[in-house]
mmCIF file with all atom_site columns, C-alpha atoms in Angstrom:
data_model
loop_
_atom_site.group_PDB
_atom_site.id
_atom_site.type_symbol
_atom_site.label_atom_id
_atom_site.label_alt_id
_atom_site.label_comp_id
_atom_site.label_asym_id
_atom_site.label_entity_id
_atom_site.label_seq_id
_atom_site.pdbx_PDB_ins_code
_atom_site.Cartn_x
_atom_site.Cartn_y
_atom_site.Cartn_z
_atom_site.occupancy
_atom_site.B_iso_or_equiv
_atom_site.pdbx_formal_charge
_atom_site.auth_seq_id
_atom_site.auth_comp_id
_atom_site.auth_asym_id
_atom_site.auth_atom_id
_atom_site.pdbx_PDB_model_num
ATOM 1   C CA . MET A 1 1   ? 7.879   -12.138 -1.717  1.00 92.00 ? 19  MET A CA 1
ATOM 2   C CA . ASN A 1 2   ? 8.635   -9.393  -4.227  1.00 94.00 ? 20  ASN A CA 1
ATOM 3   C CA . LEU A 1 3   ? 6.318   -6.460  -3.568  1.00 96.00 ? 21  LEU A CA 1
ATOM 4   C CA . TYR A 1 4   ? 6.271   -3.663  -6.124  1.00 96.00 ? 22  TYR A CA 1
ATOM 5   C CA . PHE A 1 5   ? 4.730   -0.356  -5.117  1.00 97.00 ? 23  PHE A CA 1
ATOM 6   C CA . PHE A 1 6   ? 3.897   2.589   -7.339  1.00 97.00 ? 24  PHE A CA 1
ATOM 7   C CA . GLY A 1 7   ? 2.947   5.926   -5.832  1.00 95.00 ? 25  GLY A CA 1
ATOM 8   C CA . GLY A 1 8   ? 1.780   9.173   -7.355  1.00 93.00 ? 26  GLY A CA 1
ATOM 9   C CA . SER A 1 9   ? -1.048  11.638  -7.650  1.00 93.00 ? 27  SER A CA 1
ATOM 10  C CA . PHE A 1 10  ? -2.745  9.620   -10.441 1.00 95.00 ? 28  PHE A CA 1
ATOM 11  C CA . ASP A 1 11  ? -4.582  12.800  -11.414 1.00 95.00 ? 29  ASP A CA 1
ATOM 12  C CA . PRO A 1 12  ? -5.806  11.158  -13.633 1.00 96.00 ? 30  PRO A CA 1
ATOM 13  C CA . PRO A 1 13  ? -4.411  7.625   -14.021 1.00 97.00 ? 31  PRO A CA 1
ATOM 14  C CA . HIS A 1 14  ? -3.619  7.014   -17.696 1.00 95.00 ? 32  HIS A CA 1
ATOM 15  C CA . ILE A 1 15  ? -2.408  4.454   -20.242 1.00 94.00 ? 33  ILE A CA 1
ATOM 16  C CA . GLY A 1 16  ? 1.223   5.098   -19.243 1.00 91.00 ? 34  GLY A CA 1
ATOM 17  C CA . HIS A 1 17  ? 0.442   4.121   -15.649 1.00 94.00 ? 35  HIS A CA 1
ATOM 18  C CA . LEU A 1 18  ? -1.361  1.024   -16.902 1.00 95.00 ? 36  LEU A CA 1
ATOM 19  C CA . SER A 1 19  ? 1.623   0.024   -19.061 1.00 92.00 ? 37  SER A CA 1
ATOM 20  C CA . ILE A 1 20  ? 3.982   0.382   -16.094 1.00 92.00 ? 38  ILE A CA 1
ATOM 21  C CA . ILE A 1 21  ? 1.682   -1.737  -13.913 1.00 95.00 ? 39  ILE A CA 1
ATOM 22  C CA . GLN A 1 22  ? 1.426   -4.436  -16.593 1.00 93.00 ? 40  GLN A CA 1
ATOM 23  C CA . SER A 1 23  ? 5.220   -4.509  -16.959 1.00 90.00 ? 41  SER A CA 1
ATOM 24  C CA . CYS A 1 24  ? 5.777   -4.864  -13.215 1.00 93.00 ? 42  CYS A CA 1
ATOM 25  C CA . ILE A 1 25  ? 3.198   -7.489  -12.321 1.00 93.00 ? 43  ILE A CA 1
ATOM 26  C CA . MET A 1 26  ? 5.144   -10.068 -14.320 1.00 88.00 ? 44  MET A CA 1
ATOM 27  C CA . GLU A 1 27  ? 8.028   -9.656  -11.857 1.00 89.00 ? 45  GLU A CA 1
ATOM 28  C CA . SER A 1 28  ? 6.072   -9.296  -8.613  1.00 93.00 ? 46  SER A CA 1
ATOM 29  C CA . GLN A 1 29  ? 4.053   -11.450 -6.266  1.00 93.00 ? 47  GLN A CA 1
ATOM 30  C CA . GLN A 1 30  ? 2.173   -8.414  -4.917  1.00 94.00 ? 48  GLN A CA 1
ATOM 31  C CA . PHE A 1 31  ? 1.566   -4.990  -6.460  1.00 97.00 ? 49  PHE A CA 1
ATOM 32  C CA . VAL A 1 32  ? 0.470   -1.937  -4.468  1.00 98.00 ? 50  VAL A CA 1
ATOM 33  C CA . LEU A 1 33  ? -0.727  1.405   -5.835  1.00 98.00 ? 51  LEU A CA 1
ATOM 34  C CA . ILE A 1 34  ? -0.356  4.317   -3.425  1.00 97.00 ? 52  ILE A CA 1
ATOM 35  C CA . PRO A 1 35  ? -2.173  7.505   -4.416  1.00 96.00 ? 53  PRO A CA 1
ATOM 36  C CA . THR A 1 36  ? -0.811  10.492  -2.530  1.00 92.00 ? 54  THR A CA 1
ATOM 37  C CA . LYS A 1 37  ? -2.714  13.366  -0.975  1.00 88.00 ? 55  LYS A CA 1
ATOM 38  C CA . GLN A 1 38  ? -0.106  15.839  -2.235  1.00 80.00 ? 56  GLN A CA 1
ATOM 39  C CA . SER A 1 39  ? 3.513   15.506  -3.274  1.00 74.00 ? 57  SER A CA 1
ATOM 40  C CA . PRO A 1 40  ? 5.828   17.494  -0.967  1.00 71.00 ? 58  PRO A CA 1
ATOM 41  C CA . LEU A 1 41  ? 7.742   18.702  -4.049  1.00 65.00 ? 59  LEU A CA 1
ATOM 42  C CA . LYS A 1 42  ? 4.639   20.098  -5.810  1.00 69.00 ? 60  LYS A CA 1
ATOM 43  C CA . ASP A 1 43  ? 2.845   23.309  -4.886  1.00 68.00 ? 61  ASP A CA 1
ATOM 44  C CA . GLN A 1 44  ? -0.504  22.366  -6.373  1.00 74.00 ? 62  GLN A CA 1
ATOM 45  C CA . ARG A 1 45  ? -2.866  19.859  -4.849  1.00 80.00 ? 63  ARG A CA 1
ATOM 46  C CA . PRO A 1 46  ? -4.407  17.266  -7.183  1.00 86.00 ? 64  PRO A CA 1
ATOM 47  C CA . MET A 1 47  ? -7.388  18.616  -9.142  1.00 89.00 ? 65  MET A CA 1
ATOM 48  C CA . ALA A 1 48  ? -9.534  15.524  -8.564  1.00 92.00 ? 66  ALA A CA 1
ATOM 49  C CA . SER A 1 49  ? -10.556 14.535  -5.042  1.00 93.00 ? 67  SER A CA 1
ATOM 50  C CA . SER A 1 50  ? -9.048  11.511  -3.312  1.00 94.00 ? 68  SER A CA 1
ATOM 51  C CA . HIS A 1 51  ? -12.310 9.625   -3.808  1.00 96.00 ? 69  HIS A CA 1
ATOM 52  C CA . HIS A 1 52  ? -12.305 10.225  -7.581  1.00 96.00 ? 70  HIS A CA 1
ATOM 53  C CA . ARG A 1 53  ? -8.630  9.310   -7.985  1.00 96.00 ? 71  ARG A CA 1
ATOM 54  C CA . ILE A 1 54  ? -9.072  6.045   -6.103  1.00 97.00 ? 72  ILE A CA 1
ATOM 55  C CA . ARG A 1 55  ? -12.171 5.209   -8.161  1.00 98.00 ? 73  ARG A CA 1
ATOM 56  C CA . MET A 1 56  ? -10.296 5.956   -11.406 1.00 98.00 ? 74  MET A CA 1
ATOM 57  C CA . LEU A 1 57  ? -7.440  3.678   -10.281 1.00 98.00 ? 75  LEU A CA 1
ATOM 58  C CA . GLU A 1 58  ? -9.977  0.913   -9.604  1.00 98.00 ? 76  GLU A CA 1
ATOM 59  C CA . LEU A 1 59  ? -11.315 1.350   -13.130 1.00 98.00 ? 77  LEU A CA 1
ATOM 60  C CA . LEU A 1 60  ? -7.802  1.466   -14.611 1.00 98.00 ? 78  LEU A CA 1
ATOM 61  C CA . ILE A 1 61  ? -6.907  -1.951  -13.176 1.00 97.00 ? 79  ILE A CA 1
ATOM 62  C CA . SER A 1 62  ? -10.384 -3.512  -13.419 1.00 96.00 ? 80  SER A CA 1
ATOM 63  C CA . LYS A 1 63  ? -9.446  -5.804  -16.323 1.00 94.00 ? 81  LYS A CA 1
ATOM 64  C CA . ILE A 1 64  ? -6.143  -7.012  -14.873 1.00 95.00 ? 82  ILE A CA 1
ATOM 65  C CA . ASN A 1 65  ? -6.389  -10.516 -13.436 1.00 91.00 ? 83  ASN A CA 1
ATOM 66  C CA . TYR A 1 66  ? -3.755  -10.035 -10.747 1.00 91.00 ? 84  TYR A CA 1
ATOM 67  C CA . PRO A 1 67  ? -3.747  -9.133  -7.023  1.00 86.00 ? 85  PRO A CA 1
ATOM 68  C CA . ILE A 1 68  ? -3.330  -5.354  -7.024  1.00 96.00 ? 86  ILE A CA 1
ATOM 69  C CA . THR A 1 69  ? -3.991  -3.395  -3.845  1.00 97.00 ? 87  THR A CA 1
ATOM 70  C CA . ILE A 1 70  ? -4.835  0.303   -3.717  1.00 98.00 ? 88  ILE A CA 1
ATOM 71  C CA . ASP A 1 71  ? -3.409  1.485   -0.406  1.00 97.00 ? 89  ASP A CA 1
ATOM 72  C CA . ASP A 1 72  ? -5.036  4.676   0.917   1.00 95.00 ? 90  ASP A CA 1
ATOM 73  C CA . TRP A 1 73  ? -2.508  5.181   3.745   1.00 95.00 ? 91  TRP A CA 1
ATOM 74  C CA . GLU A 1 74  ? -0.960  8.338   2.235   1.00 94.00 ? 92  GLU A CA 1
ATOM 75  C CA . ILE A 1 75  ? -4.319  9.861   1.320   1.00 93.00 ? 93  ILE A CA 1
ATOM 76  C CA . ASN A 1 76  ? -5.620  9.324   4.857   1.00 92.00 ? 94  ASN A CA 1
ATOM 77  C CA . ASN A 1 77  ? -2.408  10.407  6.579   1.00 88.00 ? 95  ASN A CA 1
ATOM 78  C CA . PRO A 1 78  ? -2.726  13.972  7.949   1.00 84.00 ? 96  PRO A CA 1
ATOM 79  C CA . ALA A 1 79  ? 1.057   14.472  7.875   1.00 75.00 ? 97  ALA A CA 1
ATOM 80  C CA . PRO A 1 80  ? 3.048   15.335  4.717   1.00 75.00 ? 98  PRO A CA 1
ATOM 81  C CA . ASN A 1 81  ? 3.567   12.325  2.448   1.00 83.00 ? 99  ASN A CA 1
ATOM 82  C CA . TYR A 1 82  ? 7.247   11.443  2.456   1.00 91.00 ? 100 TYR A CA 1
ATOM 83  C CA . THR A 1 83  ? 8.214   8.304   0.570   1.00 94.00 ? 101 THR A CA 1
ATOM 84  C CA . TYR A 1 84  ? 10.537  6.973   3.249   1.00 93.00 ? 102 TYR A CA 1
ATOM 85  C CA . GLU A 1 85  ? 7.602   6.984   5.729   1.00 94.00 ? 103 GLU A CA 1
ATOM 86  C CA . THR A 1 86  ? 5.451   5.130   3.208   1.00 96.00 ? 104 THR A CA 1
ATOM 87  C CA . ILE A 1 87  ? 8.226   2.543   2.884   1.00 96.00 ? 105 ILE A CA 1
ATOM 88  C CA . ARG A 1 88  ? 8.218   2.097   6.687   1.00 95.00 ? 106 ARG A CA 1
ATOM 89  C CA . HIS A 1 89  ? 4.429   1.642   6.518   1.00 96.00 ? 107 HIS A CA 1
ATOM 90  C CA . LEU A 1 90  ? 4.825   -1.063  3.850   1.00 97.00 ? 108 LEU A CA 1
ATOM 91  C CA . GLN A 1 91  ? 7.540   -2.805  5.867   1.00 97.00 ? 109 GLN A CA 1
ATOM 92  C CA . LEU A 1 92  ? 5.099   -3.076  8.786   1.00 96.00 ? 110 LEU A CA 1
ATOM 93  C CA . ASP A 1 93  ? 2.223   -4.311  6.612   1.00 95.00 ? 111 ASP A CA 1
ATOM 94  C CA . TYR A 1 94  ? 4.376   -6.710  4.552   1.00 95.00 ? 112 TYR A CA 1
ATOM 95  C CA . PRO A 1 95  ? 7.253   -7.674  6.887   1.00 95.00 ? 113 PRO A CA 1
ATOM 96  C CA . TRP A 1 96  ? 8.551   -10.590 4.806   1.00 93.00 ? 114 TRP A CA 1
ATOM 97  C CA . SER A 1 97  ? 8.578   -8.740  1.500   1.00 95.00 ? 115 SER A CA 1
ATOM 98  C CA . LYS A 1 98  ? 11.400  -7.426  -0.632  1.00 95.00 ? 116 LYS A CA 1
ATOM 99  C CA . LEU A 1 99  ? 10.279  -3.932  -1.684  1.00 97.00 ? 117 LEU A CA 1
ATOM 100 C CA . PHE A 1 100 ? 10.607  -2.561  -5.211  1.00 95.00 ? 118 PHE A CA 1
ATOM 101 C CA . MET A 1 101 ? 9.744   1.120   -5.678  1.00 96.00 ? 119 MET A CA 1
ATOM 102 C CA . VAL A 1 102 ? 8.422   1.976   -9.152  1.00 95.00 ? 120 VAL A CA 1
ATOM 103 C CA . ILE A 1 103 ? 9.021   5.512   -10.437 1.00 91.00 ? 121 ILE A CA 1
ATOM 104 C CA . GLY A 1 104 ? 8.955   7.390   -13.716 1.00 85.00 ? 122 GLY A CA 1
ATOM 105 C CA . GLY A 1 105 ? 12.285  8.462   -15.172 1.00 79.00 ? 123 GLY A CA 1
ATOM 106 C CA . ASP A 1 106 ? 11.354  12.114  -14.668 1.00 79.00 ? 124 ASP A CA 1
ATOM 107 C CA . GLN A 1 107 ? 11.512  11.537  -10.896 1.00 83.00 ? 125 GLN A CA 1
ATOM 108 C CA . LEU A 1 108 ? 15.234  10.825  -11.183 1.00 79.00 ? 126 LEU A CA 1
ATOM 109 C CA . THR A 1 109 ? 15.882  14.508  -11.892 1.00 78.00 ? 127 THR A CA 1
ATOM 110 C CA . CYS A 1 110 ? 14.623  15.476  -8.428  1.00 82.00 ? 128 CYS A CA 1
ATOM 111 C CA . PHE A 1 111 ? 15.307  12.286  -6.478  1.00 85.00 ? 129 PHE A CA 1
ATOM 112 C CA . GLN A 1 112 ? 18.125  13.831  -4.462  1.00 84.00 ? 130 GLN A CA 1
ATOM 113 C CA . ASN A 1 113 ? 15.604  16.414  -3.184  1.00 87.00 ? 131 ASN A CA 1
ATOM 114 C CA . TRP A 1 114 ? 13.442  13.675  -1.661  1.00 89.00 ? 132 TRP A CA 1
ATOM 115 C CA . LYS A 1 115 ? 13.511  13.589  2.116   1.00 91.00 ? 133 LYS A CA 1
ATOM 116 C CA . ASN A 1 116 ? 15.940  10.888  3.337   1.00 92.00 ? 134 ASN A CA 1
ATOM 117 C CA . TYR A 1 117 ? 16.700  9.777   -0.233  1.00 89.00 ? 135 TYR A CA 1
ATOM 118 C CA . GLY A 1 118 ? 19.803  7.900   0.943   1.00 88.00 ? 136 GLY A CA 1
ATOM 119 C CA . GLU A 1 119 ? 17.689  5.873   3.348   1.00 91.00 ? 137 GLU A CA 1
ATOM 120 C CA . ILE A 1 120 ? 15.211  5.159   0.561   1.00 92.00 ? 138 ILE A CA 1
ATOM 121 C CA . MET A 1 121 ? 18.011  3.739   -1.601  1.00 89.00 ? 139 MET A CA 1
ATOM 122 C CA . ASP A 1 122 ? 19.043  1.474   1.289   1.00 90.00 ? 140 ASP A CA 1
ATOM 123 C CA . LEU A 1 123 ? 15.504  0.211   1.938   1.00 93.00 ? 141 LEU A CA 1
ATOM 124 C CA . VAL A 1 124 ? 14.163  -0.549  -1.541  1.00 94.00 ? 142 VAL A CA 1
ATOM 125 C CA . HIS A 1 125 ? 15.126  -1.641  -5.020  1.00 93.00 ? 143 HIS A CA 1
ATOM 126 C CA . ILE A 1 126 ? 14.302  1.141   -7.475  1.00 92.00 ? 144 ILE A CA 1
ATOM 127 C CA . VAL A 1 127 ? 12.627  0.354   -10.793 1.00 92.00 ? 145 VAL A CA 1
ATOM 128 C CA . ALA A 1 128 ? 12.529  3.385   -13.100 1.00 87.00 ? 146 ALA A CA 1
ATOM 129 C CA . PHE A 1 129 ? 10.754  3.749   -16.443 1.00 85.00 ? 147 PHE A CA 1
ATOM 130 C CA . ASN A 1 130 ? 12.077  6.147   -19.065 1.00 77.00 ? 148 ASN A CA 1
ATOM 131 C CA . ARG A 1 131 ? 9.798   8.123   -21.366 1.00 69.00 ? 149 ARG A CA 1
ATOM 132 C CA . LYS A 1 132 ? 10.484  7.486   -25.034 1.00 64.00 ? 150 LYS A CA 1
ATOM 133 C CA . LYS A 1 133 ? 11.004  11.139  -26.028 1.00 60.00 ? 151 LYS A CA 1
ATOM 134 C CA . LYS A 1 134 ? 13.157  11.920  -22.993 1.00 61.00 ? 152 LYS A CA 1
ATOM 135 C CA . GLN A 1 135 ? 16.664  10.923  -22.082 1.00 64.00 ? 153 GLN A CA 1
ATOM 136 C CA . TYR A 1 136 ? 16.659  10.761  -18.298 1.00 65.00 ? 154 TYR A CA 1
ATOM 137 C CA . ARG A 1 137 ? 19.661  9.206   -16.635 1.00 68.00 ? 155 ARG A CA 1
ATOM 138 C CA . PRO A 1 138 ? 19.883  7.718   -13.154 1.00 69.00 ? 156 PRO A CA 1
ATOM 139 C CA . PRO A 1 139 ? 22.151  9.600   -10.717 1.00 67.00 ? 157 PRO A CA 1
ATOM 140 C CA . LYS A 1 140 ? 25.639  8.127   -10.357 1.00 69.00 ? 158 LYS A CA 1
ATOM 141 C CA . GLY A 1 141 ? 25.872  5.481   -7.696  1.00 67.00 ? 159 GLY A CA 1
ATOM 142 C CA . MET A 1 142 ? 22.146  4.700   -7.661  1.00 73.00 ? 160 MET A CA 1
ATOM 143 C CA . LYS A 1 143 ? 21.358  0.990   -7.709  1.00 73.00 ? 161 LYS A CA 1
ATOM 144 C CA . ILE A 1 144 ? 18.475  0.806   -10.113 1.00 79.00 ? 162 ILE A CA 1
ATOM 145 C CA . ASN A 1 145 ? 16.629  -1.371  -12.565 1.00 80.00 ? 163 ASN A CA 1
ATOM 146 C CA . TRP A 1 146 ? 16.500  1.155   -15.418 1.00 70.00 ? 164 TRP A CA 1
ATOM 147 C CA . LEU A 1 147 ? 13.949  0.394   -18.157 1.00 69.00 ? 165 LEU A CA 1
ATOM 148 C CA . GLU A 1 148 ? 15.296  2.693   -20.845 1.00 63.00 ? 166 GLU A CA 1
ATOM 149 C CA . ASP A 1 149 ? 13.281  1.290   -23.753 1.00 67.00 ? 167 ASP A CA 1
ATOM 150 C CA . PHE A 1 150 ? 9.864   2.021   -22.271 1.00 70.00 ? 168 PHE A CA 1
ATOM 151 C CA . GLN A 1 151 ? 7.792   3.345   -25.185 1.00 65.00 ? 169 GLN A CA 1
ATOM 152 C CA . VAL A 1 152 ? 5.018   5.334   -23.492 1.00 72.00 ? 170 VAL A CA 1
ATOM 153 C CA . ASP A 1 153 ? 5.229   9.101   -23.095 1.00 75.00 ? 171 ASP A CA 1
ATOM 154 C CA . ILE A 1 154 ? 2.076   10.348  -21.367 1.00 84.00 ? 172 ILE A CA 1
ATOM 155 C CA . SER A 1 155 ? 1.822   12.520  -18.298 1.00 85.00 ? 173 SER A CA 1
ATOM 156 C CA . SER A 1 156 ? -1.162  13.336  -16.116 1.00 90.00 ? 174 SER A CA 1
ATOM 157 C CA . THR A 1 157 ? -0.274  17.002  -16.559 1.00 87.00 ? 175 THR A CA 1
ATOM 158 C CA . SER A 1 158 ? -0.603  16.776  -20.354 1.00 89.00 ? 176 SER A CA 1
ATOM 159 C CA . VAL A 1 159 ? -3.913  14.890  -20.029 1.00 92.00 ? 177 VAL A CA 1
ATOM 160 C CA . ARG A 1 160 ? -5.308  17.572  -17.700 1.00 91.00 ? 178 ARG A CA 1
ATOM 161 C CA . GLU A 1 161 ? -4.110  20.367  -20.003 1.00 89.00 ? 179 GLU A CA 1
ATOM 162 C CA . LYS A 1 162 ? -5.854  18.765  -22.977 1.00 89.00 ? 180 LYS A CA 1
ATOM 163 C CA . MET A 1 163 ? -9.068  18.343  -21.018 1.00 88.00 ? 181 MET A CA 1
ATOM 164 C CA . THR A 1 164 ? -9.118  21.807  -19.497 1.00 84.00 ? 182 THR A CA 1
ATOM 165 C CA . GLY A 1 165 ? -8.559  23.075  -23.046 1.00 83.00 ? 183 GLY A CA 1
ATOM 166 C CA . GLY A 1 166 ? -11.711 21.261  -24.134 1.00 83.00 ? 184 GLY A CA 1
ATOM 167 C CA . HIS A 1 167 ? -10.073 18.323  -25.955 1.00 84.00 ? 185 HIS A CA 1
ATOM 168 C CA . LEU A 1 168 ? -10.778 14.669  -25.308 1.00 82.00 ? 186 LEU A CA 1
ATOM 169 C CA . PRO A 1 169 ? -7.481  12.704  -24.943 1.00 87.00 ? 187 PRO A CA 1
ATOM 170 C CA . SER A 1 170 ? -9.087  9.321   -25.686 1.00 87.00 ? 188 SER A CA 1
ATOM 171 C CA . ASN A 1 171 ? -5.748  7.755   -26.720 1.00 91.00 ? 189 ASN A CA 1
ATOM 172 C CA . ASP A 1 172 ? -4.240  8.577   -23.315 1.00 94.00 ? 190 ASP A CA 1
ATOM 173 C CA . LEU A 1 173 ? -6.967  7.065   -21.120 1.00 96.00 ? 191 LEU A CA 1
ATOM 174 C CA . THR A 1 174 ? -8.757  3.743   -20.858 1.00 96.00 ? 192 THR A CA 1
ATOM 175 C CA . PRO A 1 175 ? -12.412 3.894   -21.960 1.00 96.00 ? 193 PRO A CA 1
ATOM 176 C CA . GLU A 1 176 ? -13.533 3.228   -18.374 1.00 97.00 ? 194 GLU A CA 1
ATOM 177 C CA . VAL A 1 177 ? -11.487 6.089   -16.914 1.00 96.00 ? 195 VAL A CA 1
ATOM 178 C CA . LEU A 1 178 ? -12.498 8.444   -19.729 1.00 94.00 ? 196 LEU A CA 1
ATOM 179 C CA . LYS A 1 179 ? -16.193 7.677   -19.191 1.00 94.00 ? 197 LYS A CA 1
ATOM 180 C CA . TYR A 1 180 ? -15.817 8.257   -15.454 1.00 95.00 ? 198 TYR A CA 1
ATOM 181 C CA . ILE A 1 181 ? -14.090 11.623  -16.010 1.00 93.00 ? 199 ILE A CA 1
ATOM 182 C CA . GLN A 1 182 ? -16.822 12.716  -18.417 1.00 90.00 ? 200 GLN A CA 1
ATOM 183 C CA . SER A 1 183 ? -19.683 11.575  -16.206 1.00 91.00 ? 201 SER A CA 1
ATOM 184 C CA . HIS A 1 184 ? -18.241 13.434  -13.193 1.00 91.00 ? 202 HIS A CA 1
ATOM 185 C CA . HIS A 1 185 ? -17.130 16.511  -15.192 1.00 88.00 ? 203 HIS A CA 1
ATOM 186 C CA . LEU A 1 186 ? -13.528 16.264  -13.976 1.00 91.00 ? 204 LEU A CA 1
ATOM 187 C CA . TYR A 1 187 ? -10.761 18.493  -15.369 1.00 87.00 ? 205 TYR A CA 1
ATOM 188 C CA . SER A 1 188 ? -12.857 19.962  -18.113 1.00 70.00 ? 206 SER A CA 1
ATOM 189 C CA . PRO A 1 189 ? -15.335 22.369  -19.567 1.00 62.00 ? 207 PRO A CA 1
ATOM 190 C CA . THR A 1 190 ? -18.773 20.922  -20.228 1.00 55.00 ? 208 THR A CA 1
ATOM 191 C CA . LYS A 1 191 ? -18.098 20.324  -23.948 1.00 49.00 ? 209 LYS A CA 1
ATOM 192 C CA . TYR A 1 192 ? -15.104 18.774  -25.692 1.00 49.00 ? 210 TYR A CA 1
ATOM 193 C CA . ALA A 1 193 ? -13.614 19.366  -29.102 1.00 46.00 ? 211 ALA A CA 1
ATOM 194 C CA . PRO A 1 194 ? -12.877 16.203  -31.136 1.00 45.00 ? 212 PRO A CA 1
#
């Protein structure tokens, strides 16, 4: 069974994440989303709580008719969240699966800083999505399914910046996620500019 897994802060989950999920489910028999407590390579913790990020992911995928699992193992793990440990967790939970790790092209620039990155490359097939305005390149020697023509260029950082600045990034979020953010006053001042 081909199992695709996609990890990240998802702070918040946006249309770019949804597009990646929709692209991958056509190739997979199982798809797993893994929100992290905090990336070891980032100083800042996610702005939204674990509960809110999981709920927003549920809303993001609510209209997809496909078996998608949201795995809370990293969020509930008290230790730092290293990808190679998450892979070991997935191998135990899905022992007969071939694992495909989904990442954004921007992650390729720091991939060699990931703990045990060589082991990661041995354990999984890497599927990387470029951003249309960027020209990321996979490191030499990396075995990768490189989707260079991916046409979405949204980041959670840019969505948060717009919202904390008082703007409503309705083109970057699904209506369900946007409504949830507004109703829980996440990322933002109390009023938005159009």
